[in-house]
Tab-separated table of C-alpha atoms in Angstrom:
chain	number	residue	atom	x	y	z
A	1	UNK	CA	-100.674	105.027	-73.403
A	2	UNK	CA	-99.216	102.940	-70.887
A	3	UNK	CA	-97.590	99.590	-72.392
A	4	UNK	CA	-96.346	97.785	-69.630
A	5	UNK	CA	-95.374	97.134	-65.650
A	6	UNK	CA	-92.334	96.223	-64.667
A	7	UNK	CA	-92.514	94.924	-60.871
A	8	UNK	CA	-89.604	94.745	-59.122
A	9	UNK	CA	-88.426	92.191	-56.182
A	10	UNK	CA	-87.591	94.382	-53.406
A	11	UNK	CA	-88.319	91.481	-50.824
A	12	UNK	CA	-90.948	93.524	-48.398
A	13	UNK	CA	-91.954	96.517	-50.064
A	14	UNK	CA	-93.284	97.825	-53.100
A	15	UNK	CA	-91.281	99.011	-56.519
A	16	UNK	CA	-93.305	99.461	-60.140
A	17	UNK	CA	-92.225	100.650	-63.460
A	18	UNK	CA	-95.041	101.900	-65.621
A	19	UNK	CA	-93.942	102.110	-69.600
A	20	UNK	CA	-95.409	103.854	-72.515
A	21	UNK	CA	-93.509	101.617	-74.546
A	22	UNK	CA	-92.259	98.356	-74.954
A	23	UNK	CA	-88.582	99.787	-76.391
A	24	UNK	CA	-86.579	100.194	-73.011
A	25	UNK	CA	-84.421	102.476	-74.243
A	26	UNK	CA	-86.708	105.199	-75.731
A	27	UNK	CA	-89.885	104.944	-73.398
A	28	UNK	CA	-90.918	107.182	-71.157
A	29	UNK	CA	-91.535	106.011	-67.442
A	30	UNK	CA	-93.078	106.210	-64.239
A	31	UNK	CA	-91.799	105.139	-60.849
A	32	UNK	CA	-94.521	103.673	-58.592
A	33	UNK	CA	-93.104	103.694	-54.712
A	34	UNK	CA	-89.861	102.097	-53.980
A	35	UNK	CA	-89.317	101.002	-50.709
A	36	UNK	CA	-88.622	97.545	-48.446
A	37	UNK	CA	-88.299	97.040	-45.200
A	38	UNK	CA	-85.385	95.073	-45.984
A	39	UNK	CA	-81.541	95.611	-47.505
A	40	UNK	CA	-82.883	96.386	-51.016
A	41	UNK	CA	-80.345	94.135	-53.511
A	42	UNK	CA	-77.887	96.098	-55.384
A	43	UNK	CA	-78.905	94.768	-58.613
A	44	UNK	CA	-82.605	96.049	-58.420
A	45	UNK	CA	-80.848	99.383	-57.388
A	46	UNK	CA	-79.171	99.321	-60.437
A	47	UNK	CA	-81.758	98.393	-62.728
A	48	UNK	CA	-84.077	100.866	-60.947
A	49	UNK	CA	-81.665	103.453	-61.536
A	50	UNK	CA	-80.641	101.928	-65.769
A	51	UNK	CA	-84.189	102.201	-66.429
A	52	UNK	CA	-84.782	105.790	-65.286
A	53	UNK	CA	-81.425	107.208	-66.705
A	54	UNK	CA	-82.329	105.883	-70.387
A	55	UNK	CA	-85.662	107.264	-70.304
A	56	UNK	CA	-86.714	110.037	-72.039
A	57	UNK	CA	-89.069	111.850	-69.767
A	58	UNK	CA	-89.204	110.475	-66.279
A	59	UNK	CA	-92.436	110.772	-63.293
A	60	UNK	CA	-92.441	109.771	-59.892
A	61	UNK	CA	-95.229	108.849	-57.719
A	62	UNK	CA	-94.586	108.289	-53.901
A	63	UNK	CA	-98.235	106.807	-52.286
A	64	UNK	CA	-97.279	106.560	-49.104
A	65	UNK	CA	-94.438	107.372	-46.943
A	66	UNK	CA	-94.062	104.012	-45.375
A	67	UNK	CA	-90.613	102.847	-45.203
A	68	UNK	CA	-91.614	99.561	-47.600
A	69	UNK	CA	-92.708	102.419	-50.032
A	70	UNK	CA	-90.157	105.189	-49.418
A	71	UNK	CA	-86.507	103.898	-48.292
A	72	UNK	CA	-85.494	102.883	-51.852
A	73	UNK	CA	-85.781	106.855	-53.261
A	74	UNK	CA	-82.719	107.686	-51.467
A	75	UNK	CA	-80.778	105.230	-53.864
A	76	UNK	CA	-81.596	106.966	-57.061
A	77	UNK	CA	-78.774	108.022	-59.138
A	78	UNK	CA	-78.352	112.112	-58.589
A	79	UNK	CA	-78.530	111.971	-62.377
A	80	UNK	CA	-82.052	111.748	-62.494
A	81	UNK	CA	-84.590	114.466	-63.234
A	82	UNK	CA	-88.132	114.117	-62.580
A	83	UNK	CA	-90.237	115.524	-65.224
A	84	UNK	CA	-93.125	115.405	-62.248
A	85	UNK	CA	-93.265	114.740	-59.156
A	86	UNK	CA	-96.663	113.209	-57.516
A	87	UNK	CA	-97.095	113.351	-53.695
A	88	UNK	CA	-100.473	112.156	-51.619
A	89	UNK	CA	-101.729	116.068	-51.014
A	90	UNK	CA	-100.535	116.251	-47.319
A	91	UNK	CA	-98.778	119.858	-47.688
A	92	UNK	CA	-99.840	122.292	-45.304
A	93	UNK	CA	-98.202	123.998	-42.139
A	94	UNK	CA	-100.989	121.967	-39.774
A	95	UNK	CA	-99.943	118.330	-41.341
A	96	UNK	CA	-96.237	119.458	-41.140
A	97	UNK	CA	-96.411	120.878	-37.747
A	98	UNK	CA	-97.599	117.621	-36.605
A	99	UNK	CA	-94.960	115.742	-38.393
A	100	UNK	CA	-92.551	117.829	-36.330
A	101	UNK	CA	-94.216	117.476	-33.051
A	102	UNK	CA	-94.151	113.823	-33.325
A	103	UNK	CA	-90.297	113.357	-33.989
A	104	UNK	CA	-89.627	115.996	-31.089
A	105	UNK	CA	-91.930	113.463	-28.508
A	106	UNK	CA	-91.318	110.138	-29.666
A	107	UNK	CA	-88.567	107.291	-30.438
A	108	UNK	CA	-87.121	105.949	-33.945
A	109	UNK	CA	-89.241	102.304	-33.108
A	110	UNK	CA	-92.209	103.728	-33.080
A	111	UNK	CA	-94.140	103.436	-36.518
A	112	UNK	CA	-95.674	107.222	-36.614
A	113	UNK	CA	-92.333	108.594	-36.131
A	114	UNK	CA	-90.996	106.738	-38.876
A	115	UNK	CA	-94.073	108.333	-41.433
A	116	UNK	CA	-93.444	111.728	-40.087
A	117	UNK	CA	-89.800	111.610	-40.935
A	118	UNK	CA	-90.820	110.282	-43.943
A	119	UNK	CA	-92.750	113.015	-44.811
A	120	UNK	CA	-90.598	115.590	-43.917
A	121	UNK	CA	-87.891	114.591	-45.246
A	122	UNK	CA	-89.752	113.643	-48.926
A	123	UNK	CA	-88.977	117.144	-50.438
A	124	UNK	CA	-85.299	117.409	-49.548
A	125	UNK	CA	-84.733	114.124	-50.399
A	126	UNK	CA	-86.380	114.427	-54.492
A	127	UNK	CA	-84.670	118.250	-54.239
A	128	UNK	CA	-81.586	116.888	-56.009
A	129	UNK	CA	-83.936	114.893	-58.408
A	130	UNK	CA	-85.298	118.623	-59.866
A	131	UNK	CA	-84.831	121.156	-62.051
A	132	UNK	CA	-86.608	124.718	-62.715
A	133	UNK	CA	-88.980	122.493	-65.189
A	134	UNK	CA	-89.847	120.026	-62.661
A	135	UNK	CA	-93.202	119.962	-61.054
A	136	UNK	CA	-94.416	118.796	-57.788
A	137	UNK	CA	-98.412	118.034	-57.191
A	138	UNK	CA	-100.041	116.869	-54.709
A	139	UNK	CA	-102.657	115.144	-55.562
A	140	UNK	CA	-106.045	113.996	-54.215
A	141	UNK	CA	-109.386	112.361	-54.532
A	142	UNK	CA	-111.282	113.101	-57.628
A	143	UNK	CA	-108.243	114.574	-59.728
A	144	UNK	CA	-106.727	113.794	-62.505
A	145	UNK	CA	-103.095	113.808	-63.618
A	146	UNK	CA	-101.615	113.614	-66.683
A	147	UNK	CA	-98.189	113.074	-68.356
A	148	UNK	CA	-96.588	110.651	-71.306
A	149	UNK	CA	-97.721	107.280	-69.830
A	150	UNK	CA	-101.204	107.770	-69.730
A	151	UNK	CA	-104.102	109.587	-67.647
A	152	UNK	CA	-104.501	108.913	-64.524
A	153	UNK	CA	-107.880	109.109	-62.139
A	154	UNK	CA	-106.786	109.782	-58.502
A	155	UNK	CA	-109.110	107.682	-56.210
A	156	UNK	CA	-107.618	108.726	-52.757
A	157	UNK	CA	-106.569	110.238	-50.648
A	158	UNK	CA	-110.110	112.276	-49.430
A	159	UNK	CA	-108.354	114.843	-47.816
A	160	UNK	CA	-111.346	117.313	-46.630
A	161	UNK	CA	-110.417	116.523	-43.180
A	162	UNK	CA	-106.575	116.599	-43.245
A	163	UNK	CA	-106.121	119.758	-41.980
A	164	UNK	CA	-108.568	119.347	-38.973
A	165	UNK	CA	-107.737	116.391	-37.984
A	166	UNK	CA	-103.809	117.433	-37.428
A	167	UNK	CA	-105.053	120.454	-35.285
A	168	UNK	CA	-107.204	118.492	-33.494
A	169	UNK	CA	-104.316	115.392	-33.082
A	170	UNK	CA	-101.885	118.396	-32.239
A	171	UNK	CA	-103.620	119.899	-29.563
A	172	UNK	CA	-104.348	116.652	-28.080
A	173	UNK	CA	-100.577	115.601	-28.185
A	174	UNK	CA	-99.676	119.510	-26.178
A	175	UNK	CA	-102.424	118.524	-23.624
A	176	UNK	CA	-101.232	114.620	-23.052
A	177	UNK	CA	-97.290	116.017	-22.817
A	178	UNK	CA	-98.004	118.970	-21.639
A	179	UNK	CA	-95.955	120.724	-24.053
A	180	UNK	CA	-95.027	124.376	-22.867
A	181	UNK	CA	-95.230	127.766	-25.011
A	182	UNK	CA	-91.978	127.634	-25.623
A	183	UNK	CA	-91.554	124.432	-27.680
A	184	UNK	CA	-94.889	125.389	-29.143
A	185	UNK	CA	-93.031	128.037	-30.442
A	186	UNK	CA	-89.783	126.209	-31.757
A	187	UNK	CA	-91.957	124.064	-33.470
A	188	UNK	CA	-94.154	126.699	-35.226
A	189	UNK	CA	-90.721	127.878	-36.048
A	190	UNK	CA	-89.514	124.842	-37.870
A	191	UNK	CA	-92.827	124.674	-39.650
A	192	UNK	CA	-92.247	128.166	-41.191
A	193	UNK	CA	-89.068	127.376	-42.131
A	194	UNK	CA	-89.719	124.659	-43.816
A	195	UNK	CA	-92.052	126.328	-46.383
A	196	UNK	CA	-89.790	129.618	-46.494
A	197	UNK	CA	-87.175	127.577	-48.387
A	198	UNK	CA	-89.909	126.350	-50.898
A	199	UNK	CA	-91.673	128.386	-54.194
A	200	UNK	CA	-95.232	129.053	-52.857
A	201	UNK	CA	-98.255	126.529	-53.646
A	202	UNK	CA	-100.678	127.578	-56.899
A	203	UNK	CA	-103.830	125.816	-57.497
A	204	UNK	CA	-103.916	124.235	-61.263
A	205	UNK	CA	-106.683	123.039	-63.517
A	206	UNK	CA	-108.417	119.751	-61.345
A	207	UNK	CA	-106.870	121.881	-58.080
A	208	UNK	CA	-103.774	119.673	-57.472
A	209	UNK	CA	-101.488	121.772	-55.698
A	210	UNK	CA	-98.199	122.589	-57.455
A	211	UNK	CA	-94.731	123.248	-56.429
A	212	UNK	CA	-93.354	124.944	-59.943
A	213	UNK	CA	-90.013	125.476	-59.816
A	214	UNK	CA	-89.304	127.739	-62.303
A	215	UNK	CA	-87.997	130.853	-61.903
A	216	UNK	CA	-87.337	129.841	-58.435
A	217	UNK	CA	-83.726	130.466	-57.138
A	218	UNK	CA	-82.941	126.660	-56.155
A	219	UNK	CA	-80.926	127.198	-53.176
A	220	UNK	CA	-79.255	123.892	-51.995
A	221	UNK	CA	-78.345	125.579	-48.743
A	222	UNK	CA	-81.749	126.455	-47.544
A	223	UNK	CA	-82.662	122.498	-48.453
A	224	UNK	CA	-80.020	121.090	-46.562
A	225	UNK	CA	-81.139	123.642	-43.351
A	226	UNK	CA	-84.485	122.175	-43.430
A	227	UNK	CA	-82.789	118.483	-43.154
A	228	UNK	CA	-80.806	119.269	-40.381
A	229	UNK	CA	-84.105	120.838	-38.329
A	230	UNK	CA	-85.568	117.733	-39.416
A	231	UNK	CA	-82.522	115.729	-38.218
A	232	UNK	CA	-82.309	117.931	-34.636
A	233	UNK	CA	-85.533	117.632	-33.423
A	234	UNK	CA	-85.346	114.269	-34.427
A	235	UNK	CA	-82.396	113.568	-31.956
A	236	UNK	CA	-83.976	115.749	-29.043
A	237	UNK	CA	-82.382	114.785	-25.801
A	238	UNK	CA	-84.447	113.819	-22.726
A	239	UNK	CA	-87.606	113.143	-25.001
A	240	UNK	CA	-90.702	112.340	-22.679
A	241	UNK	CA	-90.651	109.139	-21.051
A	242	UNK	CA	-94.462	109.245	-20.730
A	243	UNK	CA	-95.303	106.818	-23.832
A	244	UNK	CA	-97.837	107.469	-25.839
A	245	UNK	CA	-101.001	106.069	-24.901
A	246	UNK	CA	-102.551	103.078	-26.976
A	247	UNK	CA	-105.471	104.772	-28.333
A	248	UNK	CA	-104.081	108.488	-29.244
A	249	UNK	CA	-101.264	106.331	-31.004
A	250	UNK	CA	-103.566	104.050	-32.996
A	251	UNK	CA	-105.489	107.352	-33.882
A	252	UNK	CA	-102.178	108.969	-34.927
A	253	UNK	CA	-101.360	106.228	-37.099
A	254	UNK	CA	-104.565	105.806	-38.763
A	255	UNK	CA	-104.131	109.429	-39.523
A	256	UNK	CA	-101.159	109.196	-40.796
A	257	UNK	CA	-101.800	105.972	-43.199
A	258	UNK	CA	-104.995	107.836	-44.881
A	259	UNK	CA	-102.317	109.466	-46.700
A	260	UNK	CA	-102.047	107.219	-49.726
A	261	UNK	CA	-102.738	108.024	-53.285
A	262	UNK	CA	-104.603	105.194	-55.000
A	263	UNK	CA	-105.343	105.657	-58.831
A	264	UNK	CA	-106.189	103.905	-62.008
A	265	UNK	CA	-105.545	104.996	-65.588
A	266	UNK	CA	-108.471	106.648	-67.524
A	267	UNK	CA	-108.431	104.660	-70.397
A	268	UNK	CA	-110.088	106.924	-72.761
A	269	UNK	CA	-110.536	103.190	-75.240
A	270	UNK	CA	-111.892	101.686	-72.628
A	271	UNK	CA	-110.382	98.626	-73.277
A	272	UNK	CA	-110.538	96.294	-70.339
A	273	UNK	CA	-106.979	94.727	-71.353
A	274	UNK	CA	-105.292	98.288	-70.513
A	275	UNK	CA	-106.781	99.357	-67.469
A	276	UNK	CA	-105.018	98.846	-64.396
A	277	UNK	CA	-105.505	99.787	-60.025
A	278	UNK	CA	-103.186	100.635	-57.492
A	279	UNK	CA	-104.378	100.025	-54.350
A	280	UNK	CA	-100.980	101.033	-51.980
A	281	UNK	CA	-101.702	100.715	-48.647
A	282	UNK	CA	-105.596	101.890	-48.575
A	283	UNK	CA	-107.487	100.391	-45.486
A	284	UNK	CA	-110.562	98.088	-45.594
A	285	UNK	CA	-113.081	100.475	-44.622
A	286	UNK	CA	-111.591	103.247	-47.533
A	287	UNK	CA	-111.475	100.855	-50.216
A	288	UNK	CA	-115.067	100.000	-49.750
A	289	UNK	CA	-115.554	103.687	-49.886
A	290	UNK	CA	-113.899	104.160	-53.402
A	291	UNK	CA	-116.051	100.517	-54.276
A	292	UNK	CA	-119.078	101.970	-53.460
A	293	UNK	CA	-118.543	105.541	-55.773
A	294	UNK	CA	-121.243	105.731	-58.219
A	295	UNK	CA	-119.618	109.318	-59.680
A	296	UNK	CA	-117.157	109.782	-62.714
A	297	UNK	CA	-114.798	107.993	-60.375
A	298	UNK	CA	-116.902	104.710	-60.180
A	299	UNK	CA	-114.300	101.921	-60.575
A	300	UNK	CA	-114.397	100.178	-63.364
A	301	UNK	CA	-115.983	96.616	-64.278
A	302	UNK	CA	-113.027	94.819	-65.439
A	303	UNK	CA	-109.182	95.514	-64.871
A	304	UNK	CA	-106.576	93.825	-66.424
A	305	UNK	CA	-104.383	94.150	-63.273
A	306	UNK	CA	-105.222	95.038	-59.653
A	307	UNK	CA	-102.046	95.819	-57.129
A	308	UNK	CA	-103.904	94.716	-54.252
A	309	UNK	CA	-103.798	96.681	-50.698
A	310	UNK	CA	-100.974	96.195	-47.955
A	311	UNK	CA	-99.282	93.391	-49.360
A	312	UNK	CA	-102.243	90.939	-49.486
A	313	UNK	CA	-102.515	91.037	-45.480
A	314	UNK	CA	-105.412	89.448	-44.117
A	315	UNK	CA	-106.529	92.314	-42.634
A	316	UNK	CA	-107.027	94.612	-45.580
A	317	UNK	CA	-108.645	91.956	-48.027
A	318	UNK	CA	-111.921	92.876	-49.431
A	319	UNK	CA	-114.332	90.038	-51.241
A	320	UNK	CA	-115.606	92.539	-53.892
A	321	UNK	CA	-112.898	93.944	-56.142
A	322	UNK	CA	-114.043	94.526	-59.847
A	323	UNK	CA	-112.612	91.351	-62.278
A	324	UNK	CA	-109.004	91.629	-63.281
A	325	UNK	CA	-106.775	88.766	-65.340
A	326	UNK	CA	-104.045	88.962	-62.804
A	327	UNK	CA	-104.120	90.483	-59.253
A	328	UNK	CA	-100.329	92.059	-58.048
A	329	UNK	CA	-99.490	90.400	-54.346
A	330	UNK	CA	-96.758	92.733	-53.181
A	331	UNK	CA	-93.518	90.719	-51.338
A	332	UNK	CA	-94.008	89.477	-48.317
A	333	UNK	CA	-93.289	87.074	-45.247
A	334	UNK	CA	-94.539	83.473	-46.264
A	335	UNK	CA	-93.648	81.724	-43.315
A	336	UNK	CA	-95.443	84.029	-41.117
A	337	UNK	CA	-98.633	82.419	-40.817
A	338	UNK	CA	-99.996	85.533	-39.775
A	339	UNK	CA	-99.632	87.730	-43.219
A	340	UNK	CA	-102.136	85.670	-45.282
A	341	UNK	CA	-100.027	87.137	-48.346
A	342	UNK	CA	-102.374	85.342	-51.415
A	343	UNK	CA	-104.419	82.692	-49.545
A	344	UNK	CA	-107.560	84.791	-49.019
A	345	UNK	CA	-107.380	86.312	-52.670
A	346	UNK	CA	-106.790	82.566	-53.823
A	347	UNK	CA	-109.640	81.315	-52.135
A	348	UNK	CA	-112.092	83.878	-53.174
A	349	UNK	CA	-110.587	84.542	-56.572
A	350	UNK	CA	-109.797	81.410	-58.248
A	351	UNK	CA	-109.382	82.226	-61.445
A	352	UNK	CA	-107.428	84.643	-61.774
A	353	UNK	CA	-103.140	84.835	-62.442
A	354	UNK	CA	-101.281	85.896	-59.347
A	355	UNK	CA	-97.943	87.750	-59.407
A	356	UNK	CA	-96.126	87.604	-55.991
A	357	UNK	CA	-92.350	88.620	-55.990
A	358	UNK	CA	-92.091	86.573	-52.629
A	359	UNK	CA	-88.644	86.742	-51.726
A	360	UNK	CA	-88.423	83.225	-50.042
A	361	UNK	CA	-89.276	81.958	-53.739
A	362	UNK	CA	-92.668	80.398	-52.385
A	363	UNK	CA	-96.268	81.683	-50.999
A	364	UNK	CA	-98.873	80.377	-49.289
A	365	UNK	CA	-101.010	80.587	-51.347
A	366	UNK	CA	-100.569	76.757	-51.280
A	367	UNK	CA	-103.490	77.095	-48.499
A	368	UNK	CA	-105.516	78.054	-51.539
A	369	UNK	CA	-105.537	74.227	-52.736
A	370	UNK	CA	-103.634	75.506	-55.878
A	371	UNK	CA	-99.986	74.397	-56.731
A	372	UNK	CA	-97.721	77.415	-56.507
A	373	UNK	CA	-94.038	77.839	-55.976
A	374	UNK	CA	-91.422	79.636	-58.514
A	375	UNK	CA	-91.003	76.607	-60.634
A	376	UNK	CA	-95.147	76.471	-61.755
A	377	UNK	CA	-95.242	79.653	-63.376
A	378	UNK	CA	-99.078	78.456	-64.802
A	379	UNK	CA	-101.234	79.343	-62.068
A	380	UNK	CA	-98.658	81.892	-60.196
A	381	UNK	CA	-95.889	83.751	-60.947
A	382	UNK	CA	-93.451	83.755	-57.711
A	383	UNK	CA	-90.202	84.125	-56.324
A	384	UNK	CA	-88.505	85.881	-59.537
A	385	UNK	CA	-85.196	87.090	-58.588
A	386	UNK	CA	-85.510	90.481	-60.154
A	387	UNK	CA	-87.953	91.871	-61.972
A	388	UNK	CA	-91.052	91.056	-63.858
A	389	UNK	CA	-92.162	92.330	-66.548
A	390	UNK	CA	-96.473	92.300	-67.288
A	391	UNK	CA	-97.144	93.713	-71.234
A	392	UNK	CA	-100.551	95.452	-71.284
């Protein structure tokens, strides 16, 4: 049963550590996202990277492939075996052919090109994190997953519509560029390479979709092939100079960020003081969704710790989250007066203990007429160098 949650301070971006143990050494653990925007600091590599090696069975979960949730996996030490793997269940030749089309059109600034190269890139780049025991799933809404720290209810992603919705964004993308049958082509080529070089997909109990790598002949060569494909059509000369017009690329993105696995542990006691919800990056209007569910997936009344969406931002804030004790404000800017990073939460939930790993060792939540800066730990706990460390 899970014990603990270690957050770490990767200035903007998100790192967790979920323990089924208090004893460092002999727990098993779970790696929530890790990711910033920012130069992550070598010594949060390196504890990242301690705690993971000295574990005894190992799981990763990825939410999102933002960069403030993704960049950090390409620091893990190669020593590393996942146990299993979770992914938000994106995984079909539609989603990837998309993914594809996208870094072929447009350039590195753009935010949906960075979440398609993301996305591609996420299996070659946890291939040298696996062995023929590993397993990949890919989880969505109304699963379950379960493993040494504790059961898990998947709350999102809904992905019913995935696979439309890319055809539909695809074919909407060849009209606007005009894309001829020949690139059509390339890029249905890339796609099937891509899965060639994988085991094929079999549906398990709750109908996650598994990679299962044994008895699969791990070929190192046909994983680097699908990086460089990813890495050549990402550096296509003479891309379009047409850009991308506002509302197809607001659609694309909102496509693209529905792809987020949001959970909270079963809690078979259901003990209030060991139930905890990650939010990642879910949207306004989704969260509401997964508020409203009156199913076997109905949130529960009380938490002992929420991760709230997106970093607190003003934009994602909801007035109706179930009580917690303590409510997880992910790192942000706090002299950017527009990324309200606690001062909503602290004016609509005043009682409860704030965590925020702001990197500039103070928050505004201030606004929130409630002393807080790194040296009043009492009402919120900010600007720790490192790590912190919340005991279930």
């Amino acid at each position: 049963m899970l014990k603990s949650i270690n957050i770490f301070n990767v200035k903007f971006g998100d790192c967790f550590l979920l323990r089924n143990g208090l004893n460092k050494d002999s727990s098993d653990k779970m790696l929530v996202d890790f990711g910033s925007i920012q130069k992550i600091n070598q010594t949060v590599i390196d504890a990242v990277n301690f705690e993971l090696t000295t574990a005894e069975r190992t799981y990763l979960m990825v939410t999102h492939f933002h960069s403030d949730h993704y960049k950090g996996i390409k620091y893990l030490n190669n020593r590393i075996i996942f146990d299993e793997i979770y992914l938000p269940n994106y995984f079909s030749k539609d989603i990837v052919k998309l993914q594809f089309t996208l870094l072929s059109l447009l350039n590195e600034s753009h935010p949906a090109y960075q979440v398609a190269y993301n996305l591609l890139s996420v299996i070659p780049d946890v291939f040298r994190h696996i062995d023929k025991h590993t397993r990949i799933l890919f989880v969505k809404r109304g699963e379950q997953i379960y493993n040494n720290i504790d059961s898990f209810r998947i709350l999102w992603p809904d992905v019913n519509s995935f696979d439309i919705q890319a055809k539909k964004l695809y074919e909407e993308i060849v009209s606007y560029y005009d894309i001829n049958a020949e690139k059509q082509l390339d890029l249905e080529r890339l796609t099937e390479e891509y899965f060639s070089t994988l085991p094929r997909l079999t549906e398990q109990e709750g109908n996650s979709s598994v990679l299962q790598f044994e008895d699969f002949n791990l070929n190192p060569e046909s994983v680097l092939q699908i990086k460089y494909n990813i890495e050549f059509i990402s550096k296509t000369k003479n891309k379009p100079k047409k850009r991308l017009k506002r509302g197809l690329s607001k659609e694309i993105s909102s496509y693209q960020n529905n792809i987020c696995i949001c959970f909270d542990n079963k809690n078979e006691a259901k003990d209030p003081n060991k139930n905890v919800l990650f939010l990642s990056d879910i949207c306004r209007e989704h969260l509401q969704d997964i508020i409203a569910r009156t199913d076997a997936f109905k949130l529960n009344d009380r938490y002992f710790s929420i991760k709230v969406p997106h970093h607190g931002t003003k934009d994602y804030f909801v007035p109706n989250l179930p009580l917690s004790e303590y409510m997880i404000i992910s790192n942000g800017y706090a002299k950017n007066s527009g990324w309200q990073i606690t001062a909503l939460y602290g004016w609509h939930y005043k009682k409860l203990n704030f965590i925020c790993a702001d990197y500039s060792n103070t928050c505004d939540y201030a606004l929130a007429e409630r002393k807080c800066d790194a040296y009043n730990p009492a009402t919120c706990t900010c600007g720790f160098m490192f790590n912190y460390e919340l005991v279930l």
